[in-house]
PDB file of C-alpha atoms in Angstrom:
ATOM      1  CA  MET A   1       0.060   0.078  -0.067  1.00  0.00           C
ATOM      2  CA  ARG A   2       2.828   2.360   0.858  1.00  0.00           C
ATOM      3  CA  ARG A   3       4.127   1.626  -2.984  1.00  0.00           C
ATOM      4  CA  SER A   4       0.867   2.772  -4.451  1.00  0.00           C
ATOM      5  CA  ILE A   5       0.728   6.040  -2.335  1.00  0.00           C
ATOM      6  CA  PHE A   6       4.217   6.699  -3.480  1.00  0.00           C
ATOM      7  CA  ALA A   7       3.322   5.982  -7.099  1.00  0.00           C
ATOM      8  CA  THR A   8       0.236   8.117  -6.748  1.00  0.00           C
ATOM      9  CA  LEU A   9       2.360  11.163  -5.254  1.00  0.00           C
ATOM     10  CA  SER A  10       4.988  10.763  -8.042  1.00  0.00           C
ATOM     11  CA  ALA A  11       2.292  10.810 -10.465  1.00  0.00           C
ATOM     12  CA  ILE A  12       1.060  14.006  -9.150  1.00  0.00           C
ATOM     13  CA  VAL A  13       4.259  15.718  -9.037  1.00  0.00           C
ATOM     14  CA  LEU A  14       4.873  14.950 -12.828  1.00  0.00           C
ATOM     15  CA  VAL A  15       1.544  16.032 -13.684  1.00  0.00           C
ATOM     16  CA  SER A  16       1.903  19.393 -11.693  1.00  0.00           C
ATOM     17  CA  ALA A  17       4.973  20.178 -13.583  1.00  0.00           C
ATOM     18  CA  ALA A  18       2.596  20.351 -16.870  1.00  0.00           C
ATOM     19  CA  THR A  19      -0.398  21.805 -15.281  1.00  0.00           C
ATOM     20  CA  PRO A  20      -0.266  25.262 -13.834  1.00  0.00           C
ATOM     21  CA  ALA A  21      -3.517  24.996 -12.140  1.00  0.00           C
ATOM     22  CA  PHE A  22      -2.397  21.754 -10.466  1.00  0.00           C
ATOM     23  CA  SER A  23       0.919  23.288  -9.558  1.00  0.00           C
ATOM     24  CA  ASN A  24      -0.939  26.052  -7.821  1.00  0.00           C
ATOM     25  CA  PHE A  25      -2.904  23.328  -6.124  1.00  0.00           C
ATOM     26  CA  VAL A  26       0.308  21.780  -4.842  1.00  0.00           C
ATOM     27  CA  HIS A  27       1.681  25.362  -3.978  1.00  0.00           C
ATOM     28  CA  SER A  28      -1.348  25.707  -1.860  1.00  0.00           C
ATOM     29  CA  GLY A  29       0.000  23.095   0.521  1.00  0.00           C
ATOM     30  CA  ALA A  30      -2.280  20.219   0.092  1.00  0.00           C
ATOM     31  CA  VAL A  31       0.511  17.969  -1.013  1.00  0.00           C
ATOM     32  CA  SER A  32       3.568  20.070  -0.150  1.00  0.00           C
ATOM     33  CA  GLN A  33       4.949  17.546   2.222  1.00  0.00           C
ATOM     34  CA  THR A  34       5.906  15.172  -0.709  1.00  0.00           C
ATOM     35  CA  ILE A  35       7.659  18.288  -2.582  1.00  0.00           C
ATOM     36  CA  SER A  36      11.461  19.140  -1.558  1.00  0.00           C
ATOM     37  CA  GLU A  37      11.925  23.068  -1.356  1.00  0.00           C
ATOM     38  CA  GLY A  38      14.225  22.890  -4.571  1.00  0.00           C
ATOM     39  CA  GLN A  39      11.590  21.277  -6.483  1.00  0.00           C
ATOM     40  CA  GLN A  40       8.956  24.086  -5.001  1.00  0.00           C
ATOM     41  CA  ASP A  41      11.245  26.715  -6.252  1.00  0.00           C
ATOM     42  CA  GLN A  42      11.708  25.291  -9.922  1.00  0.00           C
ATOM     43  CA  LEU A  43       7.874  25.100 -10.003  1.00  0.00           C
ATOM     44  CA  ASN A  44       7.346  28.547  -8.847  1.00  0.00           C
ATOM     45  CA  ALA A  45       9.919  29.975 -11.193  1.00  0.00           C
ATOM     46  CA  ARG A  46       8.370  27.909 -14.065  1.00  0.00           C
ATOM     47  CA  ASN A  47       4.911  29.078 -12.947  1.00  0.00           C
ATOM     48  CA  SER A  48       6.075  32.571 -12.776  1.00  0.00           C
ATOM     49  CA  ARG A  49       7.571  32.414 -16.357  1.00  0.00           C
ATOM     50  CA  ARG A  50       4.483  30.903 -17.745  1.00  0.00           C
ATOM     51  CA  GLU A  51       2.306  33.553 -16.098  1.00  0.00           C
ATOM     52  CA  GLN A  52       4.488  36.318 -17.298  1.00  0.00           C
ATOM     53  CA  GLU A  53       4.478  34.893 -20.854  1.00  0.00           C
ATOM     54  CA  ARG A  54       0.778  34.584 -20.523  1.00  0.00           C
ATOM     55  CA  ASN A  55       0.278  38.226 -19.249  1.00  0.00           C
ATOM     56  CA  GLU A  56       2.541  39.544 -22.213  1.00  0.00           C
ATOM     57  CA  THR A  57       0.587  37.452 -24.737  1.00  0.00           C
ATOM     58  CA  LEU A  58      -2.507  38.834 -23.246  1.00  0.00           C
ATOM     59  CA  ASN A  59      -1.315  42.382 -23.079  1.00  0.00           C
ATOM     60  CA  ALA A  60      -0.068  42.250 -26.614  1.00  0.00           C
ATOM     61  CA  ARG A  61      -3.195  40.966 -27.733  1.00  0.00           C
ATOM     62  CA  ASN A  62      -5.194  43.334 -25.811  1.00  0.00           C
ATOM     63  CA  SER A  63      -2.907  46.325 -27.006  1.00  0.00           C
ATOM     64  CA  ARG A  64      -3.584  45.211 -30.731  1.00  0.00           C
ATOM     65  CA  ALA A  65      -7.165  44.992 -30.130  1.00  0.00           C
ATOM     66  CA  GLN A  66      -7.329  48.264 -28.284  1.00  0.00           C
ATOM     67  CA  GLN A  67      -5.353  49.773 -31.151  1.00  0.00           C
ATOM     68  CA  GLU A  68      -7.836  48.393 -33.762  1.00  0.00           C
ATOM     69  CA  ARG A  69     -10.568  49.663 -31.726  1.00  0.00           C
ATOM     70  CA  TYR A  70      -9.159  53.044 -31.400  1.00  0.00           C
ATOM     71  CA  GLU A  71      -8.293  53.214 -34.999  1.00  0.00           C
ATOM     72  CA  THR A  72     -11.989  51.846 -36.060  1.00  0.00           C
ATOM     73  CA  LEU A  73     -13.561  54.631 -33.494  1.00  0.00           C
ATOM     74  CA  ASN A  74     -11.335  57.367 -34.921  1.00  0.00           C
ATOM     75  CA  ALA A  75     -12.170  56.545 -38.390  1.00  0.00           C
ATOM     76  CA  ARG A  76     -15.823  56.259 -37.633  1.00  0.00           C
ATOM     77  CA  ASN A  77     -15.735  59.628 -35.580  1.00  0.00           C
ATOM     78  CA  SER A  78     -13.688  61.090 -38.328  1.00  0.00           C
ATOM     79  CA  ARG A  79     -16.434  60.344 -40.920  1.00  0.00           C
ATOM     80  CA  TRP A  80     -19.245  61.330 -38.452  1.00  0.00           C
ATOM     81  CA  GLU A  81     -17.494  64.922 -38.011  1.00  0.00           C
ATOM     82  CA  GLN A  82     -16.788  65.236 -41.640  1.00  0.00           C
ATOM     83  CA  GLU A  83     -20.495  64.372 -42.305  1.00  0.00           C
ATOM     84  CA  ARG A  84     -21.543  66.590 -39.389  1.00  0.00           C
ATOM     85  CA  ASN A  85     -19.374  69.714 -40.390  1.00  0.00           C
ATOM     86  CA  GLU A  86     -20.794  69.169 -44.275  1.00  0.00           C
ATOM     87  CA  THR A  87     -24.215  69.081 -42.938  1.00  0.00           C
ATOM     88  CA  LEU A  88     -23.716  72.131 -40.707  1.00  0.00           C
ATOM     89  CA  ASN A  89     -21.889  73.828 -43.500  1.00  0.00           C
ATOM     90  CA  ALA A  90     -24.745  73.356 -45.770  1.00  0.00           C
ATOM     91  CA  ARG A  91     -27.150  74.260 -43.359  1.00  0.00           C
ATOM     92  CA  ASN A  92     -25.211  77.552 -42.340  1.00  0.00           C
ATOM     93  CA  SER A  93     -24.827  78.361 -46.133  1.00  0.00           C
ATOM     94  CA  ARG A  94     -28.679  77.962 -46.869  1.00  0.00           C
ATOM     95  CA  ALA A  95     -29.335  79.921 -43.609  1.00  0.00           C
ATOM     96  CA  GLN A  96     -26.982  82.860 -44.603  1.00  0.00           C
ATOM     97  CA  GLN A  97     -28.516  82.639 -48.360  1.00  0.00           C
ATOM     98  CA  GLU A  98     -31.844  82.915 -47.043  1.00  0.00           C
ATOM     99  CA  ARG A  99     -30.767  85.790 -44.500  1.00  0.00           C
ATOM    100  CA  ASN A 100     -29.159  87.800 -47.233  1.00  0.00           C
ATOM    101  CA  GLU A 101     -32.107  87.346 -49.502  1.00  0.00           C
ATOM    102  CA  THR A 102     -34.514  88.513 -46.675  1.00  0.00           C
ATOM    103  CA  LEU A 103     -32.264  91.328 -45.804  1.00  0.00           C
ATOM    104  CA  ASN A 104     -31.954  92.363 -49.416  1.00  0.00           C
ATOM    105  CA  ALA A 105     -35.651  92.306 -49.810  1.00  0.00           C
ATOM    106  CA  ARG A 106     -36.368  94.063 -46.633  1.00  0.00           C
ATOM    107  CA  ASN A 107     -33.443  96.793 -47.466  1.00  0.00           C
ATOM    108  CA  SER A 108     -34.943  97.143 -51.134  1.00  0.00           C
ATOM    109  CA  ARG A 109     -38.400  97.654 -49.713  1.00  0.00           C
ATOM    110  CA  ALA A 110     -37.101  99.962 -47.129  1.00  0.00           C
ATOM    111  CA  GLN A 111     -35.138 102.001 -49.918  1.00  0.00           C
ATOM    112  CA  GLN A 112     -38.157 101.884 -52.178  1.00  0.00           C
ATOM    113  CA  GLU A 113     -40.563 103.434 -49.298  1.00  0.00           C
ATOM    114  CA  ARG A 114     -37.646 105.852 -48.285  1.00  0.00           C
ATOM    115  CA  TYR A 115     -37.547 107.003 -52.071  1.00  0.00           C
ATOM    116  CA  GLU A 116     -41.091 107.413 -52.446  1.00  0.00           C
ATOM    117  CA  THR A 117     -41.281 109.396 -49.055  1.00  0.00           C
ATOM    118  CA  LEU A 118     -38.401 111.748 -50.167  1.00  0.00           C
ATOM    119  CA  ASN A 119     -40.094 111.920 -53.481  1.00  0.00           C
ATOM    120  CA  ALA A 120     -43.755 113.000 -52.107  1.00  0.00           C
ATOM    121  CA  ARG A 121     -41.952 115.436 -49.513  1.00  0.00           C
ATOM    122  CA  ASN A 122     -39.726 116.881 -52.220  1.00  0.00           C
ATOM    123  CA  SER A 123     -42.940 117.159 -54.488  1.00  0.00           C
ATOM    124  CA  ARG A 124     -44.883 118.948 -51.729  1.00  0.00           C
ATOM    125  CA  TRP A 125     -41.751 121.133 -51.046  1.00  0.00           C
ATOM    126  CA  GLU A 126     -41.509 121.940 -54.643  1.00  0.00           C
ATOM    127  CA  GLN A 127     -45.279 122.625 -55.088  1.00  0.00           C
ATOM    128  CA  GLU A 128     -45.214 124.913 -51.969  1.00  0.00           C
ATOM    129  CA  ARG A 129     -42.116 126.516 -53.285  1.00  0.00           C
ATOM    130  CA  ASN A 130     -43.735 127.221 -56.745  1.00  0.00           C
ATOM    131  CA  GLU A 131     -46.824 128.553 -55.225  1.00  0.00           C
ATOM    132  CA  THR A 132     -44.742 130.779 -52.870  1.00  0.00           C
ATOM    133  CA  LEU A 133     -42.780 131.978 -55.943  1.00  0.00           C
ATOM    134  CA  ASN A 134     -45.906 132.398 -58.071  1.00  0.00           C
ATOM    135  CA  ALA A 135     -47.742 134.494 -55.181  1.00  0.00           C
ATOM    136  CA  ARG A 136     -44.414 136.561 -54.798  1.00  0.00           C
ATOM    137  CA  ASN A 137     -44.149 137.119 -58.397  1.00  0.00           C
ATOM    138  CA  SER A 138     -47.883 137.942 -58.955  1.00  0.00           C
ATOM    139  CA  ARG A 139     -47.785 140.484 -56.274  1.00  0.00           C
ATOM    140  CA  ALA A 140     -44.400 142.102 -57.830  1.00  0.00           C
ATOM    141  CA  GLN A 141     -45.952 141.937 -61.103  1.00  0.00           C
ATOM    142  CA  GLN A 142     -49.103 143.513 -59.987  1.00  0.00           C
ATOM    143  CA  GLU A 143     -47.119 146.181 -57.999  1.00  0.00           C
ATOM    144  CA  ARG A 144     -45.183 146.876 -60.973  1.00  0.00           C
ATOM    145  CA  TYR A 145     -47.934 147.204 -63.140  1.00  0.00           C
ATOM    146  CA  GLU A 146     -49.692 149.563 -60.676  1.00  0.00           C
ATOM    147  CA  THR A 147     -46.629 151.556 -60.524  1.00  0.00           C
ATOM    148  CA  LEU A 148     -46.022 151.750 -64.333  1.00  0.00           C
ATOM    149  CA  ASN A 149     -50.030 152.548 -64.604  1.00  0.00           C
ATOM    150  CA  ALA A 150     -49.783 155.481 -62.165  1.00  0.00           C
ATOM    151  CA  ARG A 151     -46.344 156.851 -63.754  1.00  0.00           C
ATOM    152  CA  ASN A 152     -48.158 156.602 -67.312  1.00  0.00           C
ATOM    153  CA  SER A 153     -51.229 158.083 -65.903  1.00  0.00           C
ATOM    154  CA  ARG A 154     -49.479 160.717 -64.606  1.00  0.00           C
ATOM    155  CA  ARG A 155     -47.456 161.425 -67.705  1.00  0.00           C
ATOM    156  CA  GLU A 156     -50.456 161.307 -69.890  1.00  0.00           C
ATOM    157  CA  GLN A 157     -52.292 163.622 -67.688  1.00  0.00           C
ATOM    158  CA  GLU A 158     -49.281 165.980 -67.975  1.00  0.00           C
ATOM    159  CA  ARG A 159     -49.224 165.295 -71.668  1.00  0.00           C
ATOM    160  CA  ASN A 160     -52.631 166.030 -71.991  1.00  0.00           C
ATOM    161  CA  GLU A 161     -52.567 169.119 -69.637  1.00  0.00           C
ATOM    162  CA  THR A 162     -49.663 170.470 -71.918  1.00  0.00           C
ATOM    163  CA  LEU A 163     -51.398 169.831 -75.295  1.00  0.00           C
ATOM    164  CA  ASN A 164     -54.428 171.295 -73.981  1.00  0.00           C
ATOM    165  CA  ALA A 165     -52.709 174.413 -73.092  1.00  0.00           C
ATOM    166  CA  ARG A 166     -50.925 174.549 -76.224  1.00  0.00           C
ATOM    167  CA  ASN A 167     -53.989 174.043 -78.222  1.00  0.00           C
ATOM    168  CA  SER A 168     -55.798 176.570 -76.189  1.00  0.00           C
ATOM    169  CA  ARG A 169     -53.202 179.168 -76.875  1.00  0.00           C
ATOM    170  CA  ALA A 170     -52.962 178.249 -80.545  1.00  0.00           C
ATOM    171  CA  GLU A 171     -56.901 178.405 -80.747  1.00  0.00           C
ATOM    172  CA  GLN A 172     -57.067 181.719 -79.109  1.00  0.00           C
ATOM    173  CA  GLU A 173     -54.097 183.252 -81.369  1.00  0.00           C
ATOM    174  CA  ARG A 174     -56.133 181.874 -84.248  1.00  0.00           C
ATOM    175  CA  TYR A 175     -59.558 183.522 -83.048  1.00  0.00           C
ATOM    176  CA  GLU A 176     -57.463 186.952 -82.410  1.00  0.00           C
ATOM    177  CA  THR A 177     -56.051 186.689 -85.913  1.00  0.00           C
ATOM    178  CA  LEU A 178     -59.294 186.007 -87.662  1.00  0.00           C
ATOM    179  CA  ASN A 179     -61.203 188.699 -85.641  1.00  0.00           C
ATOM    180  CA  SER A 180     -58.530 191.433 -86.563  1.00  0.00           C
TER     181      SER A 180
END
């Protein structure tokens, strides 16, 4: 029976060299009384190397996967950003165009209304100015006519009086000549 136990323990030691999980089981103390301190150090070193290699492999795999994921996300985000910028640029361009057209139409209407207001105001001013000038000219013309008429009337009166006196003297002289 002792031989079968020893054979079983020897098989366990051999299997533990190929099985990290079992070597951890051995390391935990379950069968440590059958493994020497040198063997334990070898197992620990081997397990440490395997764990290190496993970690490096996983880290490299995760690093590549993470890199690929970042590149995929960056490419997708870059496309989305490009599409978003193009959409925003197109929307802003349309909005700017509509705003410019609205402002141009509003300014055109305001300019038209301003011209019409100025034309109406200028027309009224011109009408009032013409009426004022016409009234002033009419008064000046009337006064000039009255002045000329009065002057002509005085001259005509004086001429008539002069002619009447001259004619009266000539008539008197003629009568006197005929009577003598």
